[in-house]
XYZ file of C-alpha atoms in Angstrom:
416
model
C 15.545 10.352 -21.726
C 11.957 11.692 -22.845
C 8.688 11.037 -20.030
C 5.093 10.942 -22.498
C 2.509 12.686 -20.241
C -1.540 11.417 -20.988
C -2.905 12.714 -23.678
C -6.335 15.088 -24.066
C -8.705 11.832 -24.930
C -11.505 13.994 -25.689
C -14.649 14.742 -25.014
C -13.465 16.886 -21.304
C -12.213 13.538 -20.212
C -9.497 14.206 -17.738
C -8.531 10.498 -16.573
C -7.879 7.113 -16.924
C -7.262 4.137 -15.517
C -4.139 1.967 -16.613
C -5.665 -1.304 -17.849
C -2.518 -3.069 -18.716
C 1.105 -2.406 -19.715
C 1.662 -3.887 -23.022
C 5.796 -3.681 -22.304
C 8.304 -3.211 -19.493
C 10.872 -1.476 -18.251
C 13.645 -2.212 -19.694
C 11.631 -2.872 -23.057
C 12.658 -1.843 -26.350
C 9.695 0.381 -28.256
C 9.858 1.998 -31.474
C 7.028 5.109 -32.639
C 3.932 4.297 -32.954
C 4.377 1.042 -31.347
C 0.792 0.456 -28.440
C 2.496 0.850 -25.305
C -0.651 0.109 -22.216
C -3.849 0.071 -22.533
C -6.261 2.345 -20.565
C -9.438 2.684 -20.189
C -12.021 6.042 -20.136
C -15.329 6.218 -18.878
C -15.834 5.779 -22.374
C -13.718 3.525 -24.147
C -10.551 1.245 -23.552
C -7.859 2.434 -26.009
C -4.332 1.487 -26.931
C -2.165 4.237 -26.653
C 1.358 4.935 -28.781
C 4.235 5.923 -28.497
C 5.701 8.967 -29.769
C 8.720 7.751 -28.955
C 10.987 5.626 -29.507
C 14.230 3.775 -26.961
C 14.673 2.330 -24.268
C 11.515 2.660 -21.099
C 12.901 3.160 -17.982
C 10.318 4.024 -15.989
C 6.294 3.313 -16.241
C 4.336 5.779 -13.752
C 1.637 3.881 -12.635
C 0.655 0.791 -12.335
C -2.405 -1.554 -13.344
C -5.162 -0.265 -11.691
C -3.888 3.074 -11.200
C -5.618 6.281 -12.315
C -3.485 8.876 -14.164
C -4.453 12.318 -14.363
C -4.212 13.946 -18.149
C -1.223 15.557 -19.029
C 1.041 13.379 -15.070
C 3.528 11.376 -17.117
C 2.951 8.178 -18.151
C 6.177 6.203 -19.601
C 9.692 7.518 -19.278
C 12.213 6.376 -22.303
C 16.033 6.902 -22.802
C 17.086 7.973 -25.868
C 14.093 8.945 -27.259
C 13.409 9.910 -30.827
C 9.929 11.955 -31.824
C 8.115 12.729 -34.700
C 8.291 16.236 -36.881
C 7.289 18.642 -34.597
C 5.694 19.928 -37.976
C 3.331 16.427 -38.062
C 2.473 16.701 -34.322
C 1.232 20.507 -34.701
C -1.441 18.798 -37.042
C -1.852 16.495 -34.627
C -4.888 17.632 -32.860
C -7.006 18.986 -35.298
C -6.396 15.559 -37.196
C -7.828 13.102 -34.772
C -10.017 15.518 -33.942
C -11.529 14.778 -37.880
C -11.056 11.428 -36.938
C -13.626 11.447 -33.703
C -16.160 14.022 -36.171
C -16.101 11.404 -38.253
C -16.907 8.731 -35.726
C -13.176 6.432 -35.612
C -14.023 5.221 -32.844
C -10.414 5.064 -30.434
C -9.007 8.246 -30.677
C -7.001 10.370 -29.129
C -6.782 13.874 -29.237
C -4.025 16.327 -28.622
C -1.565 13.438 -28.963
C 1.184 14.927 -28.837
C 0.100 18.350 -28.525
C 0.985 19.816 -25.202
C 4.662 21.939 -25.204
C 5.698 19.466 -21.675
C 5.812 16.698 -25.005
C 6.202 18.771 -27.688
C 9.308 21.606 -26.525
C 12.689 21.150 -25.925
C 12.606 17.899 -28.575
C 15.483 17.678 -30.601
C 17.307 15.579 -33.581
C 20.230 15.088 -34.648
C 21.606 17.696 -37.690
C 22.069 16.283 -40.821
C 23.456 17.333 -43.691
C 20.991 19.038 -46.074
C 18.335 18.451 -44.589
C 15.465 20.197 -46.443
C 12.592 22.873 -44.921
C 9.728 21.013 -43.173
C 7.272 20.774 -45.438
C 3.444 22.408 -44.976
C 1.288 20.578 -41.692
C -1.252 19.848 -44.470
C -0.286 19.841 -48.147
C -1.984 19.913 -50.905
C -3.137 16.634 -52.101
C -1.194 16.708 -55.599
C 2.012 17.713 -53.900
C 1.683 15.144 -51.973
C 4.715 12.325 -51.833
C 4.150 10.571 -49.089
C 0.827 9.168 -47.257
C -0.558 12.148 -45.094
C -0.966 9.744 -41.100
C -0.867 11.978 -38.527
C -3.014 9.290 -35.869
C -0.893 6.288 -35.261
C -3.932 4.997 -34.691
C -4.644 4.773 -37.801
C -0.811 3.526 -39.129
C -1.415 0.345 -36.365
C -4.293 0.196 -38.501
C -2.951 -0.018 -41.695
C 0.463 -2.595 -41.292
C -1.735 -4.513 -38.715
C -4.331 -4.961 -41.857
C -1.225 -4.887 -44.634
C -2.401 -1.824 -46.102
C 0.074 0.463 -48.365
C -0.767 4.444 -46.784
C 0.825 5.516 -50.704
C -2.902 3.787 -51.789
C -5.282 5.558 -49.844
C -6.690 8.321 -50.700
C -7.106 10.482 -47.665
C -10.488 11.962 -47.167
C -10.239 13.827 -44.132
C -8.907 17.578 -43.475
C -5.738 18.808 -46.741
C -6.599 14.975 -47.847
C -5.112 13.548 -43.839
C -6.265 9.721 -44.150
C -8.506 9.123 -41.511
C -9.600 6.337 -40.089
C -12.556 4.638 -42.222
C -9.765 5.487 -44.917
C -7.759 2.396 -44.038
C -11.207 0.994 -43.010
C -12.344 0.407 -46.214
C -8.900 -0.051 -47.801
C -8.605 -3.092 -45.671
C -12.615 -4.397 -47.710
C -10.661 -3.950 -50.831
C -7.705 -5.787 -49.505
C -9.675 -8.462 -48.670
C -11.308 -8.469 -52.645
C -8.051 -8.497 -53.586
C -6.771 -11.513 -52.318
C -9.225 -13.341 -54.077
C -12.183 -14.185 -50.978
C -15.050 -13.824 -52.168
C -17.776 -12.244 -49.931
C -14.572 -11.312 -46.927
C -14.254 -8.420 -44.839
C -11.699 -7.469 -42.447
C -13.166 -5.126 -39.385
C -9.617 -4.901 -37.143
C -11.098 -5.761 -33.704
C -10.390 -2.486 -31.351
C -9.131 -1.868 -28.347
C -12.501 -3.001 -25.787
C -13.228 -5.892 -27.970
C -9.471 -7.225 -27.694
C -10.371 -6.398 -23.872
C -13.570 -8.214 -23.380
C -11.509 -10.868 -25.649
C -9.047 -11.058 -22.982
C -12.056 -11.634 -20.102
C -13.932 -13.299 -21.424
C -10.968 -16.247 -22.447
C -9.594 -15.939 -19.411
C -13.130 -16.864 -17.981
C -13.383 -20.304 -20.237
C -9.428 -20.759 -19.075
C -9.327 -20.488 -15.743
C -13.050 -21.593 -14.434
C -14.884 -25.229 -14.731
C -18.845 -23.735 -15.125
C -21.707 -25.648 -15.393
C -25.120 -24.820 -15.834
C -28.093 -25.505 -14.507
C -32.044 -24.039 -16.193
C -35.106 -23.732 -14.564
C -38.453 -23.476 -16.054
C -40.515 -20.593 -13.400
C -44.014 -19.386 -13.928
C -43.745 -15.669 -13.670
C -47.539 -15.003 -13.739
C -47.878 -13.716 -10.250
C -44.833 -11.274 -10.931
C -46.180 -9.888 -14.157
C -49.754 -9.589 -12.307
C -47.745 -7.070 -9.845
C -45.649 -5.637 -12.170
C -49.161 -4.739 -13.890
C -51.129 -3.867 -11.357
C -48.345 -1.217 -9.934
C -48.128 0.673 -13.390
C -46.006 3.483 -11.695
C -44.273 1.363 -9.945
C -40.611 -1.439 -10.011
C -39.878 -3.297 -13.539
C -39.772 -6.771 -13.973
C -35.828 -6.625 -13.796
C -36.210 -4.767 -10.576
C -37.527 -7.152 -8.711
C -36.010 -9.399 -9.800
C -32.735 -8.060 -8.719
C -34.107 -7.874 -5.036
C -35.015 -11.764 -5.316
C -31.472 -12.726 -6.127
C -29.717 -9.890 -3.369
C -31.923 -12.254 -1.191
C -30.674 -15.501 -2.350
C -27.188 -13.955 -2.325
C -27.422 -13.304 1.364
C -28.687 -16.779 2.129
C -26.180 -18.808 -0.172
C -23.151 -16.199 -0.146
C -20.375 -18.373 -1.432
C -22.274 -16.860 -4.663
C -21.281 -13.831 -4.396
C -17.820 -14.038 -3.945
C -14.036 -14.327 -4.880
C -11.770 -17.347 -5.798
C -8.478 -16.891 -4.456
C -6.177 -19.627 -6.415
C -3.113 -18.387 -4.209
C -3.824 -19.433 -0.982
C -6.843 -21.550 -2.406
C -9.630 -19.670 0.179
C -13.045 -18.291 -1.507
C -13.377 -14.962 -0.649
C -16.846 -14.521 0.433
C -17.686 -10.667 0.720
C -19.872 -8.938 2.573
C -21.620 -6.426 -0.289
C -23.725 -7.736 -2.900
C -22.582 -4.535 -5.830
C -24.533 -5.997 -8.175
C -23.653 -5.994 -12.087
C -26.033 -5.861 -14.671
C -25.494 -6.961 -18.093
C -26.229 -3.817 -20.675
C -25.695 -3.968 -24.555
C -23.889 -0.854 -24.910
C -23.179 1.260 -27.606
C -19.313 -0.361 -27.671
C -20.647 -3.685 -27.420
C -22.018 -5.660 -23.829
C -20.740 -4.311 -20.655
C -21.805 -4.806 -16.675
C -22.299 -2.514 -15.029
C -22.620 -2.230 -11.217
C -25.609 -1.090 -9.079
C -23.730 -0.159 -5.665
C -24.376 -1.614 -2.539
C -27.421 -3.504 -4.674
C -28.305 -5.176 -1.050
C -28.685 -2.132 1.136
C -32.178 -0.894 -1.259
C -35.563 -1.753 -1.090
C -37.079 -2.750 -4.887
C -37.756 0.876 -5.370
C -34.560 2.457 -5.023
C -33.118 -0.874 -6.863
C -34.897 0.130 -9.742
C -34.172 4.156 -9.629
C -30.500 2.859 -9.457
C -31.157 -0.002 -12.027
C -31.920 2.399 -14.866
C -29.670 5.275 -14.016
C -26.729 2.520 -14.609
C -28.584 1.022 -18.065
C -29.159 4.425 -19.295
C -25.346 5.277 -18.637
C -23.842 2.072 -20.213
C -25.618 2.704 -22.627
C -24.512 6.040 -23.711
C -20.816 4.363 -23.055
C -21.014 6.485 -19.797
C -20.422 4.053 -16.960
C -17.381 5.033 -14.440
C -14.487 2.974 -14.088
C -15.465 2.438 -10.284
C -18.991 0.748 -12.297
C -17.661 -1.287 -14.537
C -15.070 -2.573 -11.704
C -17.283 -3.059 -9.306
C -20.053 -6.037 -9.977
C -19.364 -9.218 -7.151
C -22.588 -11.025 -9.519
C -24.391 -10.477 -11.873
C -27.569 -10.296 -13.227
C -28.544 -10.927 -16.758
C -31.573 -9.743 -18.927
C -31.133 -11.710 -22.062
C -34.914 -11.670 -22.405
C -34.330 -8.163 -24.079
C -33.420 -9.544 -26.668
C -36.548 -11.682 -27.409
C -34.268 -15.176 -26.745
C -35.551 -18.034 -24.259
C -32.213 -19.283 -22.964
C -28.288 -18.917 -23.105
C -25.222 -20.824 -20.626
C -23.950 -17.718 -20.334
C -20.021 -17.007 -19.367
C -18.732 -15.442 -15.822
C -17.290 -12.386 -15.644
C -13.937 -12.548 -14.324
C -13.508 -12.578 -10.980
C -16.870 -13.394 -9.999
C -17.819 -16.956 -9.244
C -21.084 -16.352 -11.107
C -24.444 -15.261 -13.497
C -27.710 -15.299 -13.536
C -29.921 -14.743 -16.636
C -33.729 -14.584 -17.150
C -34.827 -15.045 -20.786
C -38.080 -13.917 -22.092
C -41.979 -14.371 -20.078
C -44.169 -15.651 -23.012
C -47.810 -16.809 -22.497
C -46.989 -21.004 -22.662
C -49.221 -24.146 -21.820
C -48.674 -24.673 -17.947
C -50.379 -27.293 -15.455
C -51.314 -26.040 -12.774
C -53.475 -27.686 -9.458
C -54.428 -30.716 -12.437
C -55.035 -27.947 -14.782
C -53.938 -26.446 -18.016
C -54.056 -23.133 -18.547
C -52.144 -20.177 -19.873
C -49.527 -19.059 -17.738
C -46.523 -16.086 -18.383
C -43.233 -18.606 -18.642
C -39.834 -17.512 -18.082
C -36.425 -19.874 -18.201
C -33.486 -19.118 -15.551
C -30.273 -20.508 -16.198
C -27.297 -20.147 -13.907
C -23.720 -20.874 -14.445
C -21.225 -20.597 -11.488
C -17.524 -22.321 -11.159
C -17.491 -25.709 -10.108
C -14.536 -25.080 -8.111
C -16.856 -22.875 -4.517
C -19.535 -25.515 -4.878
C -21.780 -28.029 -6.163
C -24.848 -28.785 -8.099
C -27.103 -28.953 -4.778
C -26.656 -26.004 -3.441
C -26.177 -24.227 -6.753
C -29.932 -25.719 -7.315
C -30.874 -23.618 -3.814
C -29.958 -21.092 -5.202
C -31.661 -20.990 -8.024
C -35.223 -22.639 -5.946
C -34.698 -19.478 -3.821
C -34.658 -16.947 -6.809
C -38.192 -18.747 -9.057
C -40.214 -19.561 -5.971
C -39.846 -15.953 -4.867
C -40.788 -14.884 -8.630
C -43.175 -17.218 -8.180
C -44.754 -16.809 -5.404
C -43.310 -12.719 -4.743
C -46.325 -11.854 -2.356
C -45.284 -13.810 0.263
C -41.486 -12.934 -0.221
C -41.591 -9.398 -0.519
C -43.828 -8.977 2.728
C -40.061 -10.750 4.687
C -37.992 -8.385 2.233
């Protein structure tokens, strides 16, 4: 039996959270088969097995954090890649990372615990081991040391024997395979088609959004809001909180008034579970895509403190440095899609939350005030909620609570 330890995931990362297992105890796995999906502070990665055999033990449950070098999975009757290849893996993986390949496992299969003590059954006429990085002209088989690259090639029908490696010593990198994917698509006589494999992160997002759409009977309500006075308040204090911080503070106050939206739905026990603390999720378009890190215990913060925390959380998310806790702790989501210069959106609820509020761009529009037509700062708000937890009247009440605060911020702030 061989135990695969969590490999070094690179750039100082020392741990990863198990998102979901792709195999179960008793399953048979092959070399390079993805066995688990893990999340680090940088990305969601599918980890391939360096062994073939029957899964004996999964050493961590979904949601658990595993330290680098600790047991991840044990496989019986295990067979492993040649030692010469494993020894070359670390540098090749770093080459992959420098090339911007995305999800890369650095140091895969290179620690002593996972490379020593492994033997193969002797075979007749065994040839001497080939050098780790043979010259391209002498290579009779594709030089690929990354299981992720091999998985990508298999998934897209790319014959690695036809791919010219551009990595150190002729190693075939992810970028080489992606270029071959484009060539393969053109060769298949599909004009203008380019196939881009979904990354582990995109697959994870896809699964979460699909689950939300499949399980939640959602409803959406909209309202146009006169944000002129809030805009003037913000402009009057240049060094004060930003607009989103004010809106976040109004949202937190409305959640205290309507706690059914700061909740989870327990479908097994058929109960609405209202939460005491508001961990406010902020939708952020980061380097890896849309993520929703949370401002922890936002309900206990002043508007100024909320502004500081929102800026810090947003900056980490854009740089791909959000913690696993931040990305999983949200109890309600605020989405500022006005940052993309659009007016509205029927958003998808961030499961297992039950609601999401969106704010569109604030622009000058003709508006009637006290019977007179004038130009005001108008924004559209949309609110998507799980119809199982309440009806439209409750949702409208929540929306008006936030909208009224935006329209008359001075009177509301005095009460907060």
